[in-house]
Coordinates of C-alpha atoms in Angstrom, one line a residue:
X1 CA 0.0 0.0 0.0
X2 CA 3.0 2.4 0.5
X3 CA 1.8 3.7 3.9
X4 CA 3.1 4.1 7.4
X5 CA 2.5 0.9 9.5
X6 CA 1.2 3.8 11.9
X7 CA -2.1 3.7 9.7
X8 CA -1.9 7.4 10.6
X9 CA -4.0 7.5 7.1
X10 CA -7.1 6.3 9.0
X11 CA -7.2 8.6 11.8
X12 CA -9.7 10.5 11.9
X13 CA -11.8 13.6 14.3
X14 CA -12.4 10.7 17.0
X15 CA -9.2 9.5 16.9
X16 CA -7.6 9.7 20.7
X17 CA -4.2 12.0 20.0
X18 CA -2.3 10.2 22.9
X19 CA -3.3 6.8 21.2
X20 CA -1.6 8.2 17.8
X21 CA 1.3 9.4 19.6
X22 CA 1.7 6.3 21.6
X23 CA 2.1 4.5 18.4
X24 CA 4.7 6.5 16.8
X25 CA 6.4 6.0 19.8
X26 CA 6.3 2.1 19.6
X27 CA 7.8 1.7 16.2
X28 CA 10.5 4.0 16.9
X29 CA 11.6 2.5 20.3
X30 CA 10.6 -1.2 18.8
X31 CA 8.4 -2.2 21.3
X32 CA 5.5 -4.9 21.9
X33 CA 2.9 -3.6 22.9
X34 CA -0.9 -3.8 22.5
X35 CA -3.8 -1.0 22.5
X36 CA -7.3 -0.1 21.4
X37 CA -7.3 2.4 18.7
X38 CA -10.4 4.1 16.7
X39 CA -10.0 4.3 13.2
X40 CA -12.2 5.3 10.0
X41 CA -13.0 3.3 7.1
X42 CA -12.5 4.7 3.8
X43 CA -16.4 5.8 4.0
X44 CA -15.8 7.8 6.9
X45 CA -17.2 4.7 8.5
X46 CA -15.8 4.6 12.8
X47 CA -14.0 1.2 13.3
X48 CA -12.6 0.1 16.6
X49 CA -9.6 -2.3 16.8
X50 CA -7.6 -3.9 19.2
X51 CA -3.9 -4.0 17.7
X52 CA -1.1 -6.0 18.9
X53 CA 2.8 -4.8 17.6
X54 CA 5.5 -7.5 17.8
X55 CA 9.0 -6.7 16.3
X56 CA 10.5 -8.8 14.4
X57 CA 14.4 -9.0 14.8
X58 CA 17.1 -11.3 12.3
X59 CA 19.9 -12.9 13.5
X60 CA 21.9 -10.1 14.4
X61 CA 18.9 -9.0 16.5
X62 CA 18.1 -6.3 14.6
X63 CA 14.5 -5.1 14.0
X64 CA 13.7 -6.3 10.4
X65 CA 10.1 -5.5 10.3
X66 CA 6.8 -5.4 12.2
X67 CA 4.0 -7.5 12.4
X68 CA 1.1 -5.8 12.8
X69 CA -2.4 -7.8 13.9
X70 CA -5.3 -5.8 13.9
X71 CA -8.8 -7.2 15.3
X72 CA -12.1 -5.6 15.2
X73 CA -13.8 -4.9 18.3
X74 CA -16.6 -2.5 17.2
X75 CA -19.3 -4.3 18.9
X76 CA -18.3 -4.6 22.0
X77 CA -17.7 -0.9 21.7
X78 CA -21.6 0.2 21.2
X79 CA -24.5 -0.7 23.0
X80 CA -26.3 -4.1 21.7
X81 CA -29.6 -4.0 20.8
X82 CA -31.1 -7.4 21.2
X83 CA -34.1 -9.3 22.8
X84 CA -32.4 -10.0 26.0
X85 CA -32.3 -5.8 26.3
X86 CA -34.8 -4.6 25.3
X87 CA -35.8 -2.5 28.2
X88 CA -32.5 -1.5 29.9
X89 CA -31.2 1.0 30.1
X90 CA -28.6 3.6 28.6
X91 CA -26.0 2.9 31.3
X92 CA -26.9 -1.0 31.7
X93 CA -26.2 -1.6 28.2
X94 CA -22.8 0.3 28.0
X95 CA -22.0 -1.4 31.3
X96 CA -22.8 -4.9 29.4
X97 CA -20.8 -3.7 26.0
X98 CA -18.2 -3.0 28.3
X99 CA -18.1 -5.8 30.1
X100 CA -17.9 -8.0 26.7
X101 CA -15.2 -6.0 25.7
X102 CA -13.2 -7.0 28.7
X103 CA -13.6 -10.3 27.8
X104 CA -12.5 -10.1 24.7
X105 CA -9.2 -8.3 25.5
X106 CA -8.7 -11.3 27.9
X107 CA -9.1 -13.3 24.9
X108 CA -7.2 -11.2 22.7
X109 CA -3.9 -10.8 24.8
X110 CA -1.5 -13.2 24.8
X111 CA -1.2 -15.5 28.2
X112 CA 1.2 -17.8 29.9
X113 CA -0.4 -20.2 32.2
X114 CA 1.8 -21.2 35.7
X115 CA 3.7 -24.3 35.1
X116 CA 3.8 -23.8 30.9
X117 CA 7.1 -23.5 29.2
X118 CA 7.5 -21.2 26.8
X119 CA 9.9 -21.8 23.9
X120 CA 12.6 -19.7 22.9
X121 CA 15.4 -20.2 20.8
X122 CA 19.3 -20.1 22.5
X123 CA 21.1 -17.2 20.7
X124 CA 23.3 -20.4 19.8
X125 CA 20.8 -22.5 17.7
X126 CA 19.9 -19.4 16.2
X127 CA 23.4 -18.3 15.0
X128 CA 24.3 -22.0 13.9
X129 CA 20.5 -22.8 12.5
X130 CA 21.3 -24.5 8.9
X131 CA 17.6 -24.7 7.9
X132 CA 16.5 -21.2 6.5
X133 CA 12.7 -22.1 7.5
X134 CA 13.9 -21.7 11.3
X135 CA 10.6 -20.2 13.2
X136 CA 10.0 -16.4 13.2
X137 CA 10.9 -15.3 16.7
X138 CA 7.0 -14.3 17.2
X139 CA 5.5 -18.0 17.2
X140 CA 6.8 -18.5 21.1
X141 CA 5.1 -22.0 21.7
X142 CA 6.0 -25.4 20.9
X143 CA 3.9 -27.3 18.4
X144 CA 2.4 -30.1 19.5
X145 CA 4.5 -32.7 17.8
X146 CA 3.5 -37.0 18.2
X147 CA 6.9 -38.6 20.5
X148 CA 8.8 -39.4 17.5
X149 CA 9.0 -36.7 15.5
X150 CA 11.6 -34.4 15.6
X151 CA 11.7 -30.5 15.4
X152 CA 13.5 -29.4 12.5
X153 CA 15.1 -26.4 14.6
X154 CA 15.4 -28.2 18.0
X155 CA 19.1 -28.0 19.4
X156 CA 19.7 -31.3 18.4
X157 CA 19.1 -31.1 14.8
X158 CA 21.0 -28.0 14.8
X159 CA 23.6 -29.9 15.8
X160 CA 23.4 -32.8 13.7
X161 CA 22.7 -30.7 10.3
X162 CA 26.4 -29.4 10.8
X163 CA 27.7 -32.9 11.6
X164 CA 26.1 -33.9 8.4
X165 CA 27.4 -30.5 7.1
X166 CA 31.3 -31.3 7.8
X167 CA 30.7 -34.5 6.3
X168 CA 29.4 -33.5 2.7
X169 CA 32.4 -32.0 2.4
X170 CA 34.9 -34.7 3.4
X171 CA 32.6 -36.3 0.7
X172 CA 33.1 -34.2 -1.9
X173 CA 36.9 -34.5 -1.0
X174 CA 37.7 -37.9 -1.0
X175 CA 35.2 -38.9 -3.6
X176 CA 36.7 -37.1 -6.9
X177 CA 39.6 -38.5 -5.6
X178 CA 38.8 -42.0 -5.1
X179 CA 37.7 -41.9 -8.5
X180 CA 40.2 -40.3 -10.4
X181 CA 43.2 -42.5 -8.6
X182 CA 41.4 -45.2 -9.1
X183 CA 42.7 -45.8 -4.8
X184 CA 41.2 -49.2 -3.5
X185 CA 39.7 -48.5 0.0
X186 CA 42.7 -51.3 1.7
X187 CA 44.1 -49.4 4.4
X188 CA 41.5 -50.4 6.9
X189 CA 41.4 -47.3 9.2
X190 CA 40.0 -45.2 6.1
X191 CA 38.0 -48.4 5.1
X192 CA 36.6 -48.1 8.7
X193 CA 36.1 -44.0 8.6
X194 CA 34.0 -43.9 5.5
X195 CA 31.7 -47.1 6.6
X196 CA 31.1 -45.1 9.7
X197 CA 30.6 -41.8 7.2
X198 CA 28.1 -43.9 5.6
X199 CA 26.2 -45.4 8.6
X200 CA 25.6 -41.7 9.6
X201 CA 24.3 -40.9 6.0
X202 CA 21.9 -43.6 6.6
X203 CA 20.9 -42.9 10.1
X204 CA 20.5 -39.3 8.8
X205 CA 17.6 -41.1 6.0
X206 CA 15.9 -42.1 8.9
X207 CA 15.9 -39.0 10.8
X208 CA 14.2 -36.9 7.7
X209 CA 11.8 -39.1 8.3
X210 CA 10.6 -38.0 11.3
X211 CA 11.6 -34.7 11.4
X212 CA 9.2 -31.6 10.6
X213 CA 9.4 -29.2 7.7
X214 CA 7.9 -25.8 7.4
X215 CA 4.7 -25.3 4.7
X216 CA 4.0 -23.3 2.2
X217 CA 1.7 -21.4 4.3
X218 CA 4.5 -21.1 7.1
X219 CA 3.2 -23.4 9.3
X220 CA 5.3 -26.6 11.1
X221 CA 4.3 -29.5 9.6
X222 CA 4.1 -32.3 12.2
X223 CA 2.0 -34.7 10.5
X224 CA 3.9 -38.2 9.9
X225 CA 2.2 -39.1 6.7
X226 CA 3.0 -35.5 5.4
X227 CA 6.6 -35.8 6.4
X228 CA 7.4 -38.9 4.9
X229 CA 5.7 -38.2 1.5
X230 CA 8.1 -34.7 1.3
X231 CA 10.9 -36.5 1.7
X232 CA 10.3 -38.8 -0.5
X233 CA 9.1 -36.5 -3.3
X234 CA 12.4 -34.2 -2.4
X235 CA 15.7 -35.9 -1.5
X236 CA 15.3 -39.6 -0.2
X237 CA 16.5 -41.0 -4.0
X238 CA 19.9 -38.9 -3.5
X239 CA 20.9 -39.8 0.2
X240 CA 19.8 -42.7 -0.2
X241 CA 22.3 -43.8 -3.3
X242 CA 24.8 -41.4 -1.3
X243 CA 24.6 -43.9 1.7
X244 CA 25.5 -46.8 -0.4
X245 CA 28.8 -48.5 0.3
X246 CA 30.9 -48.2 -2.8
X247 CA 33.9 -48.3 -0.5
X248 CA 33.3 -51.7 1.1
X249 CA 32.5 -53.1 -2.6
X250 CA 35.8 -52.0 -4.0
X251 CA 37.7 -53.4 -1.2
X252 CA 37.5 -56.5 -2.1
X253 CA 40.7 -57.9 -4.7
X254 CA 38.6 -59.8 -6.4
X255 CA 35.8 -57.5 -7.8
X256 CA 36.1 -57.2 -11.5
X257 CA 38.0 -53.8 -12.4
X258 CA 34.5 -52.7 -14.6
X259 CA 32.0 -53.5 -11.6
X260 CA 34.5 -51.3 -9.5
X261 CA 35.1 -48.8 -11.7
X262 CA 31.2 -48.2 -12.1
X263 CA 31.1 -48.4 -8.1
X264 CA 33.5 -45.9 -8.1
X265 CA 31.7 -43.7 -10.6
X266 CA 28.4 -43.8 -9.0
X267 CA 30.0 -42.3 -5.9
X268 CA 30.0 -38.7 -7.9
X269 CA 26.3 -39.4 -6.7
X270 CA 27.1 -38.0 -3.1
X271 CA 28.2 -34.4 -4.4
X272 CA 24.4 -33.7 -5.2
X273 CA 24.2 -33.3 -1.4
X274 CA 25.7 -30.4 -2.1
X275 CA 22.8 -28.4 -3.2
X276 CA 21.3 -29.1 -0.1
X277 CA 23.8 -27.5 2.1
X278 CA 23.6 -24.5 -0.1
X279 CA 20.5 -24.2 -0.1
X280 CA 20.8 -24.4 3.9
X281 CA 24.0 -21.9 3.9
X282 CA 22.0 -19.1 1.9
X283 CA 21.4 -17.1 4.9
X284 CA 25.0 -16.7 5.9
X285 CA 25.7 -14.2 3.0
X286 CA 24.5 -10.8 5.6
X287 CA 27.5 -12.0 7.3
X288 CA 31.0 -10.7 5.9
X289 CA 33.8 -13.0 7.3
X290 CA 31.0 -15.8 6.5
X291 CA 31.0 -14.7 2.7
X292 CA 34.9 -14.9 2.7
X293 CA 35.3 -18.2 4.3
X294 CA 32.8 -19.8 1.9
X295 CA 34.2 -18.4 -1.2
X296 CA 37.5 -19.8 -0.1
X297 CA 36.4 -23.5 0.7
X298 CA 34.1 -22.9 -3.0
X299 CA 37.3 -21.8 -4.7
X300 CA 39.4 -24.6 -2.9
X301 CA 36.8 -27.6 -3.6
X302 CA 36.7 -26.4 -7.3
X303 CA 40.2 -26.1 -7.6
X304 CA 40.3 -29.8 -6.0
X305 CA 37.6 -31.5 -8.6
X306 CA 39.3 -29.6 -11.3
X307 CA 43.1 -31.1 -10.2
X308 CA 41.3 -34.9 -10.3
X309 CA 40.0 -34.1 -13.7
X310 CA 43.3 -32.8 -14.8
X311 CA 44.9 -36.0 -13.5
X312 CA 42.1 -38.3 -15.0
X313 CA 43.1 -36.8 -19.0
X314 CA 47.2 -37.1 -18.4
X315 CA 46.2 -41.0 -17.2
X316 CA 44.1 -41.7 -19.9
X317 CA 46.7 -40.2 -22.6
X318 CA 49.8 -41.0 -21.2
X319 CA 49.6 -44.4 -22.3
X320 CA 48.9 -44.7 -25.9
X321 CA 46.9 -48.1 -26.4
X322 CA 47.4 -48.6 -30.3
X323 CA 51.2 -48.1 -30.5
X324 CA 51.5 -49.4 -26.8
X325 CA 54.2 -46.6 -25.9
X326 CA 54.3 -43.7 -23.9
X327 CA 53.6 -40.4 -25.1
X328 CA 56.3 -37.8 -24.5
X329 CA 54.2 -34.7 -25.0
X330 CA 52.0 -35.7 -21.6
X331 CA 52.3 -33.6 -18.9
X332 CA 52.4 -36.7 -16.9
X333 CA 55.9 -38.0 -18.9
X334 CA 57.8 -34.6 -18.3
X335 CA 56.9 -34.7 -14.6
X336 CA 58.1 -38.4 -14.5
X337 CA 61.7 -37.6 -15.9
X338 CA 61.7 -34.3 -13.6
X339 CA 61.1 -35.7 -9.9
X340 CA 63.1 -39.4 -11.4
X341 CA 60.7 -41.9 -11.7
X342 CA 60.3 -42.4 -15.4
X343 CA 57.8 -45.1 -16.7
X344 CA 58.9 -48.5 -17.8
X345 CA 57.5 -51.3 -19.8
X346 CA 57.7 -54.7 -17.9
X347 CA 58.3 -57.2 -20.9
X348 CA 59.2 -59.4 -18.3
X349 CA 56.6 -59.6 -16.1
X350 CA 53.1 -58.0 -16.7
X351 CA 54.2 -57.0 -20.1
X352 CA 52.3 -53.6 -19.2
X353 CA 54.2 -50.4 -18.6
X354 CA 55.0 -49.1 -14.9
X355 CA 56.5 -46.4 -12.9
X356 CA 56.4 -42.5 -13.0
X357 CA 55.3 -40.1 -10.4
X358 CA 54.0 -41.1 -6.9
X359 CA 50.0 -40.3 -6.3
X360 CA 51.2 -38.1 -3.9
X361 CA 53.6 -35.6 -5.9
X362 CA 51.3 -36.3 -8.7
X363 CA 48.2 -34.8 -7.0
X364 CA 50.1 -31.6 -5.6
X365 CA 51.1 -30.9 -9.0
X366 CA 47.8 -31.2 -10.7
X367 CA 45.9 -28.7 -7.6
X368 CA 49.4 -26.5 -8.6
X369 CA 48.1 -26.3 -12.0
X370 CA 44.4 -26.1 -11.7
X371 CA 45.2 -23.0 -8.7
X372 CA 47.3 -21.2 -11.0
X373 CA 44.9 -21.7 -13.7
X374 CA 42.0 -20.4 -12.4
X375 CA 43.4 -17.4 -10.6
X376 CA 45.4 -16.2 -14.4
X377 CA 48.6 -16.5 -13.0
X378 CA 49.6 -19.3 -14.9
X379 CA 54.1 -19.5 -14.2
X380 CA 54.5 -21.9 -17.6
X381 CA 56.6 -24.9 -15.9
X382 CA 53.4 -26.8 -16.2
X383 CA 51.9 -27.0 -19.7
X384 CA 49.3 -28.8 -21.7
X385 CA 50.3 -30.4 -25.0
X386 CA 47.9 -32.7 -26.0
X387 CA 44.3 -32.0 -27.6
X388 CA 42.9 -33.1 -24.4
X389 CA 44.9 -31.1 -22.2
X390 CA 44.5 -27.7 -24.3
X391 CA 40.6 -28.0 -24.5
X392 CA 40.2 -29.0 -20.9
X393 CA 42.7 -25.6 -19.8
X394 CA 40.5 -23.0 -22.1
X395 CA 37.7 -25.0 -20.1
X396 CA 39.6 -23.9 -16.5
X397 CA 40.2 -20.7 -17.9
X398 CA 37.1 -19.4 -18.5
X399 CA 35.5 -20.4 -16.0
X400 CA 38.6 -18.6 -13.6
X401 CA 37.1 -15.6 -15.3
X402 CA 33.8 -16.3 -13.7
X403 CA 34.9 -17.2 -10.3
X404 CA 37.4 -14.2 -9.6
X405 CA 35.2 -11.3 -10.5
X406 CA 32.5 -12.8 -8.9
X407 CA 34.9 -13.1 -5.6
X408 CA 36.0 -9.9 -6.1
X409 CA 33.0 -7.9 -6.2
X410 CA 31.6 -10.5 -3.0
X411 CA 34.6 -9.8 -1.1
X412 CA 33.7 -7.4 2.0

């Protein structure tokens, strides 16, 4: 409408002048309060309404906006003629009206019983609160939720959303690199670490499942039935193929290399989690150092898929399968001969060709590459030569153009 919350546009000759000023005086200190007020309609029409004013603050407990909840009271304002008065009087039907009126307010105004807890939210779960459809700060009681279903902004959510949170991204850590290696899970401890990493995912299936979610109308939905079809329409399919063991598969010697290789592809799966946490993270942006510590991990996880991908095309080429020889264009070949480890072909033996750089310095040179890349610094000592290697750097190099500008101007 373009007007003053004050509704100063509907005061009118009536109109108590303390009332008015009272309510300017509300919205500028931020107050709750409530108050009767009489107001005309746009037909000059006298309306009286009981208004309640509750500020509504963010995160950094600012005052965002009002909410404003008008209710009319006009009839318990004038005397009411019915049957049951017909012959009172003046003054014994205002003191009835008034009476009402009393009751009403009582109605109207908000009350704590003795004994009833109240719920507020710590300043904690509010500042660590993943889910953006946290309550607003006005909605002070608890819904009424059946024993086994979880509040999605309870303390204890909170908590396990980040838990969840710090393990999405050791996901999309180890994952492009399990991949792009081609690393068999045998060292046990990590074998043991991502079966627990994937028990947790799958506890965490089971907790969506009984955990609320805020409607489209803003209310908390509570209803089993309700919560289970949500989930199941939203993001069961994905944590569920992200729970999957792919690890414990893969450990096994003899698993054909195909079957693990596609086990090891259909791990990419789990990044798709990813859209949930950012879609959970989206209220951090107000918050400066927040905005520079998630551009860093962005840049540093992107830098990290790019570096396996790098890797993945100077595997696949260094080797060439029709002549059976190594290609000395590959960036992979030059790095060889540089740190001392050249490849070799095993007539002998396997009859397949072996050697050259460890994973380790192989890895650290590819993230050296992909870093340099995308922030257009690019020293030269680390070059693509083949088709492959040229298409895929114009790839990193355009889209370095994106990401620095954009971190730039985000930058606080």
């Amino acid at each position: 409408m373009q007007k003053s919350s004050t509704c100063s546009f509907m005061y009118g000759e009536l109109t108590d002048k303390e009332t008015g000023e009272k309510v300017q005086q509300i919205f500028e200190n931020y107050e709750m309060n409530s108050f009767e007020i009489l107001m005309y309609k746009k037909n000059r029409m006298p309306v009286w309404f009981f208004v309640k004013i509750a500020p509504i603050r963010n995160e950094q407990d600012k005052v965002v906006l009002f909410l404003c909840t008008f209710s009319d009271i006009t009839a318990f304002k004038q005397p009411i003629e019915d049957d049951s008065v017909k012959g009172w009087g003046k003054f014994a039907r205002l003191t009835r009206a008034l009476t009402s009126s009393r009751g009403v307010l009582q109605q109207l105004a908000p009350t704590v019983h003795k004994g009833e807890n109240v719920h507020k939210h710590s300043r904690l779960a509010e500042v660590l609160q993943l889910g953006s459809d946290i309550l607003p700060q006005y909605k002070q009681e608890t819904p009424k939720t059946p024993p086994h279903i979880i509040l999605h902004y309870c303390a204890f959510k909170t908590t396990w959303d980040w838990v969840i949170l710090i393990l999405t991204f050791y996901t999309a850590i180890m994952v492009p690199y399990n991949v792009s290696f081609k690393t068999k899970q045998n060292n046990v401890t990590w074998l043991v670490v991502d079966s627990i990493v994937d028990v947790i995912f799958l506890v965490d299936i089971v907790l969506n499942f009984h955990t609320t979610f805020v409607g489209p109308a803003g209310e908390v939905i509570s209803d089993p039935k309700l919560i289970r079809m949500n989930y199941v329409k939203t993001w069961f399919v994905i944590d569920l193929l992200s729970c999957l063991p792919y690890d414990v598969i893969n450990a096994f010697e003899n698993v054909d290399e195909g079957i693990s290789s596609l086990f090891s592809s259909l791990k990419v799966v789990r990044l798709l989690r990813l859209g949930r946490v950012a879609r959970k993270l989206d209220h951090y942006i107000e918050y400066g150092a927040a905005v520079l510590v998630l551009l860093v991990c962005v840049f540093g996880l992107a830098a990290h898929w790019l570096a396996c991908i790098w890797y993945s095309i100077g595997d696949y080429e260094v080797i060439d399968e029709n002549t059976n020889s190594v290609r000395m264009d590959s960036w992979l070949y030059i790095l060889s001969e540089s740190v001392g480890t050249p490849y070799r072909f095993n007539a002998s033996g396997s009859g397949r060709w072996e050697g050259g750089p460890s994973k380790d310095s192989v890895y650290i040179t590819s993230l050296y590459f992909t870093m340099t890349s995308l922030t257009s610094i690019g020293f030269g000592n680390i070059a693509p030569t083949t088709d492959g290697e040229k298409l895929f750097a114009v790839a990193m190099m355009m889209i370095g153009c994106e990401c620095v500008p954009s971190s730039m101007s985000l930058n606080p």
